[in-house]
């Protein structure tokens, strides 16, 4: 730091040229620019002339207002003029020439006295040109003699009468033209030049000070610790340096211009001689320029060293940053490499791990190469004499060590996997050999073995097959343990043991078959039916085990071969069963072989499915986040990975980590595999999300199917099929399970797990139905609410729909409708939606239809009539006490039955919930409910009693009511046109014709009356009814009803009286039952519950009024309701 500061001092103080040596302006702070106006008056000037001994000449020209000059200005001008000559010339003394030829003696005297009193420098001689007028000339001679003592100065004063006398003291060439000389002098030019020289001197001084300050700043700057700060500091210092250089360049140009103006006369006329002041100015400017150049040179030297250090610091910070990034990347790849601990559970698994390792090594190559390249910079740092080389060398050595360790560990992992692959080859050869042997035993024709020739032929086949075991079977188990000890974990060791046990079991089966066949071949006393031995351990099909021979046979080819072998085995076993006469033991053995075939296919296809999903996720999905592939992805496709692949990654993790491993645990017990499906059934719901996203995925794929990115990924994966084929795999897989379960169930009818298989099949079919329903649900358009608030989607399907709406007190029919409306119904837990199916458009999944929302009904106010006269496929859905009636025609009676049962379940569950709420509220309101009237007062109740009863009812009404509890749990749905708050009028105008009516139906279901006797007396039940005629004869004179009013029958009292509430006016009262029958006529209650099967059972279900009534009247019974 001290060296740098010394260098800075040298920059600002160049050798042999200090500012006070050029101009002693540090003592005199006056500059021409400061007193420019005073100098312009020219009452005194320095012409540049010299006396005989080189004394500077100051001239006081004739100036009439000399006496009026302020003292301060006078002193400033004299002080400035005496400061201009060099110290040497000023030390000799000045010669003053006072021109008073046109003045008076009194003025001359005053001028001399004033100059003598104020002159700041040394005086050599004072020459006065006295007045030229006769009177004043004579007066001056006399006055001068008498006033000599008064005018006495330190130097002699000489009175001159003319310029010729003046030239006797000063050479003519040193006098200006106004004094009769030849000296070229222009006061304005002199003033301009003095201002320029002094400005240039100040510029040089300021530049030196700025350079000194900047140099100090650079010397004291601490080096930053990060790349950005170092780069910023270097850029800032460079910018300041460039500005300094620019200021120096401008100053040099300024000095050159001044010097050129001084030497211009000589340049134009070589004989021209510069006066002493001009020579002094030239010398001054040249010295200032030399000082400026020397300062610039010293600063450049200092800057080069400073810049080099900053650049070395920046390089060091870049190296440190790269080192941290590379080391972090190496740590990550080393950590990922350490995750390659699995040695694989099958050949295909090991191949997949090897492929993963190769891909990982390829992706890590860039990181390792970057680390080695960074470590190789060590020599460059050493050669450049970097100041921090001692801290760089250890980091480079560490990078070399990490790279070597990573390479070594990668090679070790690869060797282990290759050894594992070798072991799995051996195991799979043995398994394949066992499978072929079992297949051989199962496929030998029984009828041919009954003869001696047939038995010998079968023996030869067996012996020939056993000869092939030399190169395929495991010979010594302990040898395998020793040779592969470093890769044998518990699972793999167990697998080896199972394979060896299977091999031993198969060989034992062959030995037993050989014994039987040899007996048949040796002695044919009676026909003997050999029994194919039942596999005891690990029975499998002749097709390759999961993952076998994938390098020779493609997935499609192996699948086809597997199906052929499976069908052949199935056919052969069937023939074997027929030839054996249906032996129970033989049947079970054959079914066990077939179950094992199905299980093999299930597990093998599951493994292939998992591998395909992983291939898509790594080969396509992961590549969309790969920066090296980003240039191939169009901007419109970026950030669309979730749309294209949906939740495929979630599906992959479920199958790879859970389901596949669980399946493999049932490989020896295929008949119990139903439990595996049931245990994981909830996880299969993830397929619903994938299928719902499939239309968006298909649409996106069609837009970008020709993308270079997808083509490059397909090329790297060496896939013959494009990505869309693999995106369809999850949809195909979820539908494949039910086929395999059906097949497994077919061969497991009498097994322990048959019930689980049946339940698993039903659950899988339920998931497929839910997936299918959800695909339709997401195609609904025009519904303003949230479909999720409607509860679970239970059913969906297309129907013919007629309408028959009754509004107010009269039954209103639309124009006759002969053509039904085509509607697609969606049954939710809380609502049923009516939609219109639109035309199918697009391709692929976009061919799925869309459904335009038309209308919806709240299930809390819905009732059904199960049977409609004349058509077994029709049923009714009615709303708000049959204010709206929809006649639904299903495609088949079976579809109708399914829908009716599902709706009945919904209504029954809502009714049960309402009943429980009613019972809870009844306990709280027991004391507030009115008691039934006594028998003695019912016949002719008094007006006061009726009034008291009415007050009790009003008091009851003031209590917290549970009326409408069937709807309170429902969400707040849209108003008319958006939900079901009011009877719908949202049907198309073209569909308003209505040609079907149920006005002739009695109070309850027409089906119930037809089967129960028809014209019997109608029985009143609590509920809501529409009045068809006016009435004003109630027990209470205040209670009246009019035609069209909606009334509620609350409860039945004594002597046939009913307590009734007019819902239109809010009044209550008692009305005889006979009058009620007349008032309500055939009006249907919203709480009518009856059945087509019996007069007392229910075929009409509603939770609108029935639920609310039950909540208000605790005495109402629902014991006759049947779900």
Coordinates of N, CA and C in Angstrom, one line a residue, residues 837-841 847-850:
X837 N -77.4 -33.1 -25.9 CA -76.2 -33.6 -26.6 C -75.9 -32.9 -27.9
X838 N -74.7 -32.4 -28.0 CA -74.4 -31.7 -29.3 C -73.6 -32.6 -30.2
X839 N -73.4 -32.1 -31.4 CA -72.8 -32.9 -32.4 C -71.3 -33.2 -32.1
X840 N -70.8 -34.3 -32.4 CA -69.4 -34.7 -32.2 C -68.5 -34.1 -33.2
X841 N -67.5 -33.4 -32.8 CA -66.5 -32.8 -33.7 C -65.1 -33.2 -33.4
X847 N -63.5 -36.1 -30.5 CA -64.8 -36.6 -31.0 C -65.8 -36.8 -29.9
X848 N -65.4 -36.7 -28.7 CA -66.4 -36.9 -27.6 C -67.4 -35.7 -27.7
X849 N -68.7 -36.1 -27.4 CA -69.7 -35.1 -27.6 C -69.7 -34.0 -26.4
X850 N -70.3 -32.9 -26.7 CA -70.5 -31.9 -25.6 C -71.9 -31.9 -25.2

